[in-house]
Amino acid sequence: MACRVLGWAVPPPPRLTRRFLFIFTLSLSCTYLCYSLLFCCDSLMQSRGLGEHRCLLIQNVGGKKLLQKSPYCSLEGPAPSAASPGAPALSSAPAPAPRLATTNHSGTPKLGTKRLPQAIIVGVKKGGTRAVLEFIRVHPDVRAVGTEPHFFDRNYDRGLDWYRSLMPRTLESQITMEKTPSYFVTKEAPRRIFNMSRDTKLIVVVRNPVTRAISDYTQTLSKKPDIPTFEGLSFRNRSLGLVDMSWNAIRIGMYVVHLESWLQYFPLAQIHFVSGERLITDPAGEMGRVQDFLGIKRVITDKHFYFNKTKGFPCLKKTESSILPRCLGKSKGRTHVQIDPEVIDQLRDFYRPYNIKFYETVGQDFRWE
């Protein structure tokens, strides 16, 4: 009142008070921000396992093992503690670290590991090896190389690391396979495969050797139209019935001769023979026996096949993973060249003793006579 009476002006609030309020508010904001950042960093470190990791404990409950997550523990492992009476024992061994999947350039994970093959289709050329490979690749427990590596006959000097690099990635439960039909007639192949792994399972697709030779010639003729006739290549002297065993198309069909080299390194139980004829008339039956030989469940059955009348052999039906049915390429199922029936009879006579001995050796009659 005295100030008003005397006409004095009321002094404004001091600037010091306003500055104090501003600094105090700013300090509270910074404190809250720092606390939030520290909390987030701590959460990230725990979730990523930096500094600490979760221990996996195996607990026996009612005779069953249960995998449980424990609270976070240090990298040195939990401190030993006395178990309470009646409490189930816990495994003190740390759980093995899971194998991480590698990634390709696109960032997509690559599952599995490249392994040397556990099973190889070693022969024979023009016997039906491509069909067996394509059919068995439908099985989820089999992964196979699409192209022929020719490692044990042409590329052996490149080494096993190079060979392994060609293989597809497989899981522990899957079988790695490849096919190169020329292995069967390569003298060094049995020893080389044995040196890689004596447990390798071998698959040989065989076919009537006369029909096989004609098919072989037909394929060569499509690439080299100027080659001599089939009759001219098959005989050194046709009038005397002297077959030219040096011609590769003839030599391949002498199955028992080549088999002797393989039996020096592998027991017969480790070699499975597929009938090229039954592969056409009963593909499910033949592939069922292949699956049994490989020790995998019979997944490939009748429902996977249909007969292609144009090609004259079975094809795979459309699956969930494919838009169209899968049939072998244009080079498969060619119409064979016409051969003089007398030439065919002469070749049958030539192969008969080899076939009979082959039947006796493998314990299976392929009925080619």
XYZ file of N, CA, C and O in Angstrom, residues 145-334:
760
model
N 23.985 -83.776 -57.141
C 24.535 -82.882 -58.153
C 23.819 -83.144 -59.470
O 23.637 -84.301 -59.865
N 23.404 -82.099 -60.155
C 22.689 -82.282 -61.412
C 23.596 -82.702 -62.556
O 23.251 -83.586 -63.338
N 24.761 -82.075 -62.663
C 25.696 -82.411 -63.734
C 26.637 -83.535 -63.292
O 26.755 -83.822 -62.104
N 27.296 -84.146 -64.257
C 28.221 -85.236 -63.956
C 29.606 -84.677 -63.634
O 30.245 -84.077 -64.501
N 30.108 -84.874 -62.409
C 31.406 -84.301 -62.026
C 32.604 -84.914 -62.739
O 33.616 -84.251 -62.946
N 32.515 -86.211 -63.085
C 33.634 -86.926 -63.714
C 34.914 -86.771 -62.892
O 36.004 -86.620 -63.454
N 34.775 -86.838 -61.591
C 35.941 -86.646 -60.737
C 36.882 -87.844 -60.755
O 38.097 -87.701 -60.890
N 36.315 -89.047 -60.619
C 37.152 -90.237 -60.466
C 37.686 -90.779 -61.786
O 38.393 -91.788 -61.793
N 37.348 -90.114 -62.904
C 37.918 -90.563 -64.172
C 38.679 -89.457 -64.909
O 39.710 -89.707 -65.514
N 38.198 -88.215 -64.844
C 38.837 -87.145 -65.611
C 39.466 -86.053 -64.746
O 40.422 -85.401 -65.178
N 38.917 -85.814 -63.569
C 39.334 -84.660 -62.760
C 39.936 -85.047 -61.419
O 39.924 -84.243 -60.483
N 40.465 -86.251 -61.321
C 40.949 -86.725 -60.027
C 42.119 -85.890 -59.501
O 42.288 -85.748 -58.297
N 42.902 -85.316 -60.398
C 44.053 -84.530 -59.963
C 43.644 -83.200 -59.329
O 44.473 -82.515 -58.725
N 42.389 -82.823 -59.422
C 41.923 -81.580 -58.805
C 41.766 -81.707 -57.295
O 41.684 -80.706 -56.590
N 41.677 -82.916 -56.807
C 41.631 -83.124 -55.365
C 40.226 -83.179 -54.794
O 39.247 -82.720 -55.402
N 40.128 -83.751 -53.581
C 38.826 -83.940 -52.932
C 38.172 -82.630 -52.532
O 36.935 -82.538 -52.476
N 38.961 -81.601 -52.225
C 38.365 -80.313 -51.870
C 37.588 -79.731 -53.047
O 36.500 -79.173 -52.880
N 38.164 -79.867 -54.250
C 37.448 -79.403 -55.443
C 36.177 -80.226 -55.635
O 35.116 -79.678 -55.948
N 36.287 -81.526 -55.459
C 35.136 -82.426 -55.611
C 34.039 -82.058 -54.616
O 32.854 -81.976 -54.974
N 34.423 -81.816 -53.367
C 33.446 -81.456 -52.339
C 32.756 -80.131 -52.671
O 31.569 -79.952 -52.389
N 33.492 -79.221 -53.267
C 32.905 -77.911 -53.581
C 31.773 -78.007 -54.597
O 30.930 -77.103 -54.680
N 31.733 -79.086 -55.368
C 30.670 -79.277 -56.362
C 29.379 -79.782 -55.731
O 28.310 -79.688 -56.345
N 29.464 -80.317 -54.528
C 28.314 -80.960 -53.906
C 27.316 -79.938 -53.373
O 27.692 -78.819 -52.993
N 26.052 -80.314 -53.313
C 25.055 -79.418 -52.715
C 25.183 -79.440 -51.196
O 25.761 -80.354 -50.615
N 24.662 -78.419 -50.560
C 24.649 -78.383 -49.094
C 23.588 -79.342 -48.581
O 22.466 -79.372 -49.090
N 23.948 -80.125 -47.574
C 23.006 -81.089 -47.011
C 22.979 -80.975 -45.498
O 23.958 -80.554 -44.870
N 21.857 -81.375 -44.929
C 21.724 -81.455 -43.481
C 22.280 -82.801 -43.019
O 22.565 -83.684 -43.822
N 22.418 -82.950 -41.703
C 22.980 -84.187 -41.159
C 22.145 -85.409 -41.555
O 22.669 -86.504 -41.723
N 20.833 -85.216 -41.707
C 19.940 -86.334 -41.995
C 19.834 -86.649 -43.489
O 19.164 -87.606 -43.868
N 20.472 -85.855 -44.346
C 20.339 -86.031 -45.784
C 21.549 -86.752 -46.384
O 22.643 -86.741 -45.830
N 21.317 -87.381 -47.553
C 22.349 -88.107 -48.276
C 22.791 -87.274 -49.470
O 21.959 -86.730 -50.203
N 24.092 -87.177 -49.667
C 24.647 -86.494 -50.832
C 24.935 -87.528 -51.912
O 25.527 -88.574 -51.637
N 24.511 -87.232 -53.152
C 24.692 -88.174 -54.254
C 25.230 -87.471 -55.496
O 25.097 -86.257 -55.637
N 25.830 -88.255 -56.356
C 26.203 -87.790 -57.696
C 26.134 -88.965 -58.655
O 26.090 -90.124 -58.230
N 26.131 -88.680 -59.942
C 26.147 -89.749 -60.941
C 27.137 -89.414 -62.046
O 27.191 -88.284 -62.538
N 27.956 -90.391 -62.387
C 28.841 -90.321 -63.541
C 28.947 -91.743 -64.087
O 29.694 -92.571 -63.558
N 28.188 -92.076 -65.134
C 28.113 -93.466 -65.621
C 29.437 -94.045 -66.096
O 29.618 -95.268 -66.072
N 30.366 -93.197 -66.495
C 31.637 -93.720 -67.014
C 32.521 -94.301 -65.917
O 33.506 -94.988 -66.223
N 32.190 -94.049 -64.645
C 32.985 -94.637 -63.565
C 33.015 -96.163 -63.659
O 34.030 -96.792 -63.367
N 31.899 -96.766 -64.055
C 31.791 -98.230 -64.035
C 32.835 -98.896 -64.919
O 33.281 -100.008 -64.626
N 33.219 -98.240 -66.005
C 34.188 -98.838 -66.929
C 35.571 -98.204 -66.793
O 36.445 -98.451 -67.637
N 35.765 -97.395 -65.760
C 37.066 -96.778 -65.513
C 37.836 -97.640 -64.513
O 37.386 -97.832 -63.378
N 38.975 -98.149 -64.931
C 39.718 -99.116 -64.121
C 40.134 -98.544 -62.770
O 40.126 -99.242 -61.748
N 40.487 -97.263 -62.712
C 40.971 -96.660 -61.466
C 39.850 -96.229 -60.530
O 40.101 -95.942 -59.356
N 38.625 -96.134 -61.018
C 37.523 -95.593 -60.218
C 37.248 -96.371 -58.934
O 37.058 -95.755 -57.876
N 37.192 -97.705 -58.941
C 36.911 -98.420 -57.688
C 37.922 -98.104 -56.583
O 37.536 -97.841 -55.439
N 39.199 -98.115 -56.921
C 40.229 -97.839 -55.906
C 40.130 -96.400 -55.405
O 40.257 -96.140 -54.205
N 39.873 -95.462 -56.301
C 39.798 -94.053 -55.912
C 38.591 -93.780 -55.022
O 38.696 -93.038 -54.041
N 37.459 -94.382 -55.351
C 36.271 -94.194 -54.510
C 36.475 -94.863 -53.156
O 36.096 -94.317 -52.109
N 37.106 -96.015 -53.155
C 37.400 -96.716 -51.897
C 38.315 -95.872 -51.015
O 38.120 -95.792 -49.795
N 39.297 -95.224 -51.603
C 40.205 -94.374 -50.839
C 39.492 -93.151 -50.274
O 39.879 -92.633 -49.221
N 38.457 -92.684 -50.965
C 37.665 -91.577 -50.432
C 36.853 -92.039 -49.236
O 36.855 -91.429 -48.168
N 36.130 -93.147 -49.421
C 35.332 -93.720 -48.334
C 34.964 -95.150 -48.688
O 34.278 -95.385 -49.689
N 35.388 -96.073 -47.863
C 35.066 -97.482 -48.119
C 33.601 -97.783 -47.849
O 33.122 -98.877 -48.176
N 32.878 -96.839 -47.250
C 31.453 -97.036 -46.950
C 30.539 -96.504 -48.042
O 29.316 -96.540 -47.890
N 31.104 -95.990 -49.124
C 30.291 -95.428 -50.199
C 29.358 -96.483 -50.782
O 29.778 -97.600 -51.090
N 28.084 -96.104 -50.937
C 27.114 -97.008 -51.563
C 27.095 -96.747 -53.066
O 27.068 -95.599 -53.506
N 27.103 -97.824 -53.837
C 27.213 -97.734 -55.291
C 25.937 -98.236 -55.954
O 25.383 -99.267 -55.564
N 25.485 -97.510 -56.955
C 24.283 -97.885 -57.714
C 24.675 -98.058 -59.182
O 25.314 -97.181 -59.772
N 24.296 -99.201 -59.759
C 24.592 -99.494 -61.162
C 23.272 -99.785 -61.866
O 22.557 -100.716 -61.497
N 22.956 -98.988 -62.877
C 21.744 -99.200 -63.667
C 22.150 -99.970 -64.917
O 22.936 -99.476 -65.729
N 21.646 -101.185 -65.060
C 22.024 -102.037 -66.189
C 20.823 -102.263 -67.107
O 19.669 -102.152 -66.685
N 21.134 -102.609 -68.334
C 20.120 -102.764 -69.376
C 20.598 -103.825 -70.354
O 21.803 -104.096 -70.436
N 19.675 -104.430 -71.065
C 20.062 -105.406 -72.087
C 21.223 -104.832 -72.892
O 21.105 -103.771 -73.508
N 22.387 -105.483 -72.882
C 23.578 -104.892 -73.510
C 23.432 -104.635 -75.006
O 24.064 -103.713 -75.527
N 22.616 -105.429 -75.693
C 22.407 -105.180 -77.129
C 21.616 -103.890 -77.316
O 21.993 -103.019 -78.123
N 20.518 -103.765 -76.573
C 19.712 -102.541 -76.660
C 20.521 -101.334 -76.226
O 20.405 -100.246 -76.805
N 21.331 -101.521 -75.203
C 22.162 -100.427 -74.705
C 23.151 -99.959 -75.768
O 23.363 -98.758 -75.953
N 23.775 -100.906 -76.477
C 24.736 -100.563 -77.520
C 24.075 -99.789 -78.657
O 24.632 -98.820 -79.182
N 22.864 -100.210 -79.035
C 22.134 -99.509 -80.110
C 21.781 -98.089 -79.659
O 21.887 -97.132 -80.429
N 21.358 -97.935 -78.418
C 21.037 -96.617 -77.883
C 22.278 -95.732 -77.842
O 22.221 -94.539 -78.166
N 23.408 -96.327 -77.464
C 24.680 -95.596 -77.426
C 25.051 -95.109 -78.829
O 25.446 -93.946 -79.024
N 24.899 -95.984 -79.796
C 25.217 -95.626 -81.184
C 24.279 -94.528 -81.686
O 24.713 -93.595 -82.379
N 22.999 -94.637 -81.351
C 22.020 -93.640 -81.787
C 22.376 -92.258 -81.257
O 22.260 -91.253 -81.977
N 22.818 -92.187 -80.015
C 23.222 -90.900 -79.435
C 24.445 -90.339 -80.158
O 24.489 -89.148 -80.482
N 25.429 -91.186 -80.416
C 26.632 -90.733 -81.124
C 26.305 -90.289 -82.540
O 26.844 -89.283 -83.033
N 25.406 -91.022 -83.200
C 25.021 -90.681 -84.574
C 24.355 -89.311 -84.649
O 24.526 -88.579 -85.626
N 23.601 -88.943 -83.618
C 22.938 -87.637 -83.612
C 23.934 -86.487 -83.521
O 23.643 -85.367 -83.939
N 25.137 -86.791 -83.001
C 26.172 -85.760 -82.878
C 27.179 -85.824 -84.025
O 27.752 -84.803 -84.412
N 27.400 -87.036 -84.547
C 28.361 -87.233 -85.635
C 27.708 -88.071 -86.735
O 27.859 -89.295 -86.783
N 26.966 -87.436 -87.620
C 26.213 -88.180 -88.656
C 27.085 -88.942 -89.636
O 26.575 -89.819 -90.353
N 28.387 -88.629 -89.694
C 29.240 -89.258 -90.697
C 29.978 -90.487 -90.175
O 30.878 -91.008 -90.859
N 29.621 -90.991 -89.017
C 30.306 -92.175 -88.479
C 29.879 -93.423 -89.269
O 28.829 -93.435 -89.914
N 30.679 -94.494 -89.204
C 30.325 -95.739 -89.914
C 29.021 -96.332 -89.370
O 28.499 -95.908 -88.342
N 28.526 -97.359 -90.045
C 27.285 -98.001 -89.631
C 27.493 -98.774 -88.330
O 28.628 -99.089 -87.945
N 26.381 -99.092 -87.687
C 26.434 -99.856 -86.445
C 27.068 -101.226 -86.691
O 27.893 -101.695 -85.904
N 26.678 -101.855 -87.793
C 27.223 -103.171 -88.122
C 28.728 -103.098 -88.342
O 29.484 -103.974 -87.895
N 29.179 -102.035 -89.039
C 30.593 -101.908 -89.323
C 31.436 -101.701 -88.079
O 32.585 -102.165 -88.009
N 30.884 -101.047 -87.080
C 31.613 -100.794 -85.841
C 31.549 -101.985 -84.885
O 32.444 -102.168 -84.055
N 30.503 -102.784 -85.004
C 30.298 -103.877 -84.050
C 31.185 -105.085 -84.314
O 31.490 -105.840 -83.386
N 31.600 -105.297 -85.574
C 32.319 -106.524 -85.920
C 33.681 -106.232 -86.540
O 33.829 -105.317 -87.339
N 34.635 -107.043 -86.154
C 35.917 -107.050 -86.863
C 35.784 -107.872 -88.136
O 36.411 -107.562 -89.152
N 34.985 -108.950 -88.041
C 34.701 -109.785 -89.208
C 33.311 -110.366 -89.005
O 33.127 -111.323 -88.245
N 32.335 -109.774 -89.666
C 30.960 -110.204 -89.430
C 30.700 -111.602 -89.931
O 29.944 -112.373 -89.315
N 31.294 -111.961 -91.064
C 31.061 -113.306 -91.615
C 31.537 -114.394 -90.659
O 30.956 -115.480 -90.585
N 32.572 -114.083 -89.890
C 33.071 -115.047 -88.908
C 32.455 -114.816 -87.522
O 32.713 -115.583 -86.590
N 31.650 -113.751 -87.403
C 31.015 -113.454 -86.128
C 31.971 -112.904 -85.084
O 31.709 -113.044 -83.880
N 33.082 -112.277 -85.544
C 34.065 -111.727 -84.608
C 33.649 -110.318 -84.187
O 33.715 -109.371 -84.990
N 33.199 -110.188 -82.958
C 32.746 -108.887 -82.442
C 33.953 -108.058 -82.037
O 34.923 -108.571 -81.461
N 33.890 -106.767 -82.320
C 34.973 -105.857 -81.968
C 34.787 -105.378 -80.525
O 34.057 -104.424 -80.264
N 35.453 -106.047 -79.597
C 35.303 -105.713 -78.180
C 36.030 -104.432 -77.797
O 35.869 -103.935 -76.682
N 36.811 -103.878 -78.727
C 37.484 -102.618 -78.423
C 36.563 -101.415 -78.613
O 36.854 -100.324 -78.114
N 35.443 -101.608 -79.322
C 34.504 -100.500 -79.499
C 33.789 -100.274 -78.164
O 33.240 -101.200 -77.580
N 33.803 -99.057 -77.715
C 33.284 -98.723 -76.386
C 31.825 -99.138 -76.221
O 31.421 -99.615 -75.148
N 31.018 -98.965 -77.259
C 29.601 -99.312 -77.164
C 29.406 -100.795 -76.885
O 28.441 -101.197 -76.221
N 30.284 -101.622 -77.397
C 30.233 -103.067 -77.146
C 30.850 -103.401 -75.790
O 30.304 -104.184 -75.003
N 31.977 -102.789 -75.483
C 32.731 -103.124 -74.276
C 31.955 -102.800 -73.000
O 32.023 -103.541 -72.016
N 31.191 -101.721 -73.003
C 30.441 -101.329 -71.795
C 29.470 -102.427 -71.370
O 29.282 -102.691 -70.183
N 28.846 -103.108 -72.349
C 27.840 -104.122 -72.041
C 28.393 -105.414 -71.466
O 27.611 -106.290 -71.067
N 29.703 -105.554 -71.374
C 30.296 -106.753 -70.768
C 30.384 -106.511 -69.253
O 31.465 -106.390 -68.668
N 29.218 -106.450 -68.633
C 29.101 -105.966 -67.257
C 29.944 -106.749 -66.260
O 30.566 -106.172 -65.368
N 29.973 -108.061 -66.400
C 30.662 -108.881 -65.404
C 32.168 -108.637 -65.430
O 32.842 -108.750 -64.390
N 32.703 -108.271 -66.586
C 34.134 -107.982 -66.686
C 34.482 -106.754 -65.854
O 35.469 -106.733 -65.108
N 33.665 -105.714 -65.968
C 33.909 -104.482 -65.220
C 33.610 -104.677 -63.736
O 34.293 -104.094 -62.875
N 32.616 -105.494 -63.428
C 32.228 -105.711 -62.036
C 33.351 -106.338 -61.220
O 33.485 -106.066 -60.019
N 34.166 -107.149 -61.872
C 35.267 -107.801 -61.156
C 36.196 -106.783 -60.503
O 36.697 -107.002 -59.393
N 36.421 -105.662 -61.161
C 37.289 -104.622 -60.588
C 36.665 -104.006 -59.344
O 37.367 -103.694 -58.373
N 35.349 -103.851 -59.358
C 34.666 -103.236 -58.213
C 34.635 -104.181 -57.019
O 34.748 -103.745 -55.866
N 34.487 -105.468 -57.284
C 34.413 -106.436 -56.192
C 35.755 -106.630 -55.487
O 35.813 -107.228 -54.419
N 36.812 -106.112 -56.054
C 38.107 -106.153 -55.383
C 38.161 -105.158 -54.220
O 39.000 -105.294 -53.325
N 37.258 -104.182 -54.242
C 37.278 -103.134 -53.213
C 35.982 -103.053 -52.407
O 36.006 -102.647 -51.246
N 34.860 -103.411 -53.011
C 33.571 -103.275 -52.340
C 32.843 -104.615 -52.299
O 32.838 -105.352 -53.296
N 32.197 -104.922 -51.176
C 31.393 -106.153 -51.127
C 30.147 -106.001 -51.984
O 29.658 -104.884 -52.218
N 29.632 -107.129 -52.436
C 28.456 -107.105 -53.305
C 27.258 -106.450 -52.623
O 26.435 -105.803 -53.287
N 27.168 -106.572 -51.301
C 26.049 -105.983 -50.570
C 26.060 -104.456 -50.623
O 25.053 -103.807 -50.329
N 27.199 -103.885 -51.002
C 27.330 -102.435 -51.056
C 27.078 -101.889 -52.459
O 27.218 -100.697 -52.695
N 26.696 -102.782 -53.378
C 26.413 -102.385 -54.761
C 24.971 -102.784 -55.082
O 24.597 -103.953 -54.924
N 24.177 -101.825 -55.528
C 22.785 -102.114 -55.880
C 22.613 -101.998 -57.396
O 23.033 -101.018 -58.013
N 21.968 -103.013 -57.981
C 21.766 -103.053 -59.427
C 20.296 -102.747 -59.748
O 19.387 -103.401 -59.237
N 20.108 -101.753 -60.589
C 18.772 -101.347 -61.025
C 18.543 -101.865 -62.429
O 19.411 -101.719 -63.308
N 17.391 -102.463 -62.664
C 17.042 -102.945 -63.997
C 16.497 -101.786 -64.829
O 15.474 -101.187 -64.477
N 17.190 -101.490 -65.932
C 16.730 -100.420 -66.801
C 15.382 -100.723 -67.428
O 14.583 -99.809 -67.690
N 15.104 -102.014 -67.663
C 13.806 -102.395 -68.235
C 12.680 -102.213 -67.218
O 11.622 -101.652 -67.542
N 12.902 -102.688 -65.979
C 11.859 -102.544 -64.950
C 11.682 -101.092 -64.523
O 10.614 -100.721 -64.020
N 12.712 -100.279 -64.715
C 12.589 -98.856 -64.399
C 11.531 -98.198 -65.288
O 10.917 -97.207 -64.905
N 11.308 -98.782 -66.471
C 10.283 -98.270 -67.386
C 8.914 -98.861 -67.068
O 7.910 -98.149 -67.013
N 8.860 -100.162 -66.851
C 7.575 -100.823 -66.629
C 7.071 -100.691 -65.192
O 5.862 -100.701 -64.962
N 7.982 -100.571 -64.239
C 7.595 -100.471 -62.830
C 8.535 -99.505 -62.096
O 9.349 -99.922 -61.265
N 8.448 -98.219 -62.399
C 9.385 -97.260 -61.792
C 9.262 -97.189 -60.271
O 10.266 -97.064 -59.578
N 8.041 -97.288 -59.754
C 7.853 -97.199 -58.296
C 8.520 -98.380 -57.592
O 9.131 -98.221 -56.531
N 8.405 -99.579 -58.190
C 9.017 -100.754 -57.585
C 10.529 -100.667 -57.564
O 11.176 -100.962 -56.547
N 11.115 -100.257 -58.701
C 12.567 -100.125 -58.764
C 13.068 -99.040 -57.815
O 14.078 -99.216 -57.134
N 12.367 -97.906 -57.755
C 12.808 -96.820 -56.878
C 12.571 -97.169 -55.412
O 13.281 -96.677 -54.526
N 11.590 -98.025 -55.164
C 11.392 -98.484 -53.791
C 12.590 -99.280 -53.301
O 13.048 -99.116 -52.160
N 13.130 -100.129 -54.184
C 14.314 -100.907 -53.813
C 15.554 -100.015 -53.679
O 16.426 -100.271 -52.840
N 15.622 -98.953 -54.482
C 16.735 -98.001 -54.346
C 16.669 -97.304 -52.991
O 17.692 -97.147 -52.306
N 15.462 -96.908 -52.592
C 15.306 -96.242 -51.294
C 15.665 -97.185 -50.148
O 16.287 -96.770 -49.166
N 15.284 -98.442 -50.282
C 15.655 -99.424 -49.249
C 17.173 -99.567 -49.168
O 17.741 -99.645 -48.076
N 17.817 -99.614 -50.307
C 19.273 -99.754 -50.338
C 19.961 -98.564 -49.671
O 20.965 -98.723 -48.963
N 19.415 -97.360 -49.884
C 20.001 -96.156 -49.302
C 19.653 -95.998 -47.825
O 20.208 -95.134 -47.144
N 18.730 -96.823 -47.337
C 18.346 -96.743 -45.932
C 17.449 -95.577 -45.611
O 17.468 -95.052 -44.493
N 16.628 -95.169 -46.569
C 15.704 -94.057 -46.350
C 14.265 -94.548 -46.526
O 14.023 -95.597 -47.138
N 13.346 -93.798 -45.998
C 11.938 -94.174 -46.042
C 11.429 -94.176 -47.480
O 11.840 -93.356 -48.301
N 10.520 -95.109 -47.775
C 9.923 -95.164 -49.113
C 8.918 -94.022 -49.279
O 7.747 -94.128 -48.928
N 9.405 -92.935 -49.842
C 8.563 -91.759 -50.081
C 8.105 -91.722 -51.536
O 6.980 -91.335 -51.847
N 8.976 -92.143 -52.451
C 8.659 -92.133 -53.882
C 7.864 -93.390 -54.211
O 8.357 -94.512 -54.092
N 6.603 -93.206 -54.610
C 5.685 -94.322 -54.857
C 4.978 -94.144 -56.204
O 5.329 -93.249 -56.984
N 3.987 -94.980 -56.448
C 3.232 -94.919 -57.712
C 2.642 -93.548 -57.982
O 2.511 -93.141 -59.143
N 2.269 -92.848 -56.930
C 1.591 -91.559 -57.101
C 2.502 -90.504 -57.739
O 2.023 -89.451 -58.164
N 3.801 -90.760 -57.804
C 4.737 -89.783 -58.354
C 4.941 -89.929 -59.862
O 5.579 -89.080 -60.477
N 4.399 -90.993 -60.481
C 4.734 -91.271 -61.875
C 3.497 -91.311 -62.780
O 2.388 -91.606 -62.344
N 3.757 -90.999 -64.044
C 2.786 -91.261 -65.108
C 3.580 -91.659 -66.342
O 4.748 -91.289 -66.492
N 2.978 -92.433 -67.219
C 3.694 -92.933 -68.391
C 3.500 -91.988 -69.572
O 2.376 -91.662 -69.959
N 4.620 -91.520 -70.117
C 4.591 -90.630 -71.270
C 4.662 -91.473 -72.538
O 5.706 -92.049 -72.864
N 3.559 -91.563 -73.260
C 3.500 -92.418 -74.440
C 4.403 -91.917 -75.555
O 4.928 -92.706 -76.345
N 4.599 -90.607 -75.639
C 5.442 -90.047 -76.690
C 6.892 -90.472 -76.506
O 7.561 -90.897 -77.455
N 7.396 -90.352 -75.284
C 8.775 -90.714 -75.011
C 8.944 -92.208 -74.800
O 10.028 -92.761 -75.011
N 7.905 -92.849 -74.296
C 7.983 -94.280 -74.065
C 8.574 -94.656 -72.722
O 9.035 -95.787 -72.550
N 8.565 -93.745 -71.762
C 9.023 -94.077 -70.407
C 8.317 -93.184 -69.397
O 7.688 -92.176 -69.757
N 8.382 -93.524 -68.130
C 7.653 -92.768 -67.108
C 8.270 -91.403 -66.836
O 9.467 -91.193 -67.003
N 7.412 -90.494 -66.420
C 7.827 -89.152 -66.022
C 7.257 -88.861 -64.636
O 6.338 -89.546 -64.167
N 7.796 -87.840 -64.013
C 7.318 -87.445 -62.689
C 6.102 -86.547 -62.815
O 6.066 -85.639 -63.657
N 5.105 -86.798 -61.997
C 3.927 -85.959 -61.981
C 4.257 -84.605 -61.375
O 5.273 -84.422 -60.712
N 3.361 -83.659 -61.594
C 3.520 -82.326 -61.005
C 3.463 -82.431 -59.490
O 2.608 -83.110 -58.934
N 4.405 -81.766 -58.842
C 4.434 -81.751 -57.384
C 4.082 -80.357 -56.893
O 3.894 -79.421 -57.667
N 3.995 -80.219 -55.569
C 3.669 -78.922 -54.985
C 4.736 -77.882 -55.300
O 4.450 -76.694 -55.395
N 5.989 -78.322 -55.467
C 7.081 -77.389 -55.701
C 7.335 -77.121 -57.185
O 8.189 -76.330 -57.534
N 6.611 -77.807 -58.080
C 6.824 -77.604 -59.508
C 5.512 -77.263 -60.182
O 4.450 -77.763 -59.802
N 5.590 -76.411 -61.199
C 4.386 -75.969 -61.906
C 3.960 -77.005 -62.937
O 2.777 -77.237 -63.147
N 4.939 -77.641 -63.593
C 4.664 -78.599 -64.654
C 5.223 -79.967 -64.299
O 6.123 -80.074 -63.466
N 4.706 -81.017 -64.928
C 5.293 -82.350 -64.733
C 6.744 -82.360 -65.205
O 7.126 -81.602 -66.098
N 7.544 -83.226 -64.603
C 8.968 -83.299 -64.930
C 9.241 -84.546 -65.761
O 8.991 -85.656 -65.334
N 9.742 -84.330 -66.981
C 10.097 -85.431 -67.846
C 11.535 -85.218 -68.300
O 12.030 -84.087 -68.293
N 12.223 -86.286 -68.660
C 13.599 -86.157 -69.099
C 13.684 -85.383 -70.403
O 12.700 -85.239 -71.129
N 14.867 -84.867 -70.705
C 15.057 -83.976 -71.841
C 14.839 -84.624 -73.195
O 14.575 -85.822 -73.319
N 14.973 -83.795 -74.226
C 14.736 -84.253 -75.593
C 15.723 -85.335 -76.026
O 15.439 -86.124 -76.919
N 16.906 -85.337 -75.403
C 17.910 -86.339 -75.778
C 17.565 -87.728 -75.264
O 18.202 -88.709 -75.653
N 16.552 -87.804 -74.382
C 16.134 -89.097 -73.851
C 14.903 -89.588 -74.604
O 13.992 -88.819 -74.900
N 14.877 -90.881 -74.882
C 13.724 -91.447 -75.570
C 13.793 -91.319 -77.087
O 12.756 -91.307 -77.749
N 15.008 -91.209 -77.645
C 15.141 -91.138 -79.102
C 14.683 -92.449 -79.750
O 14.793 -93.515 -79.160
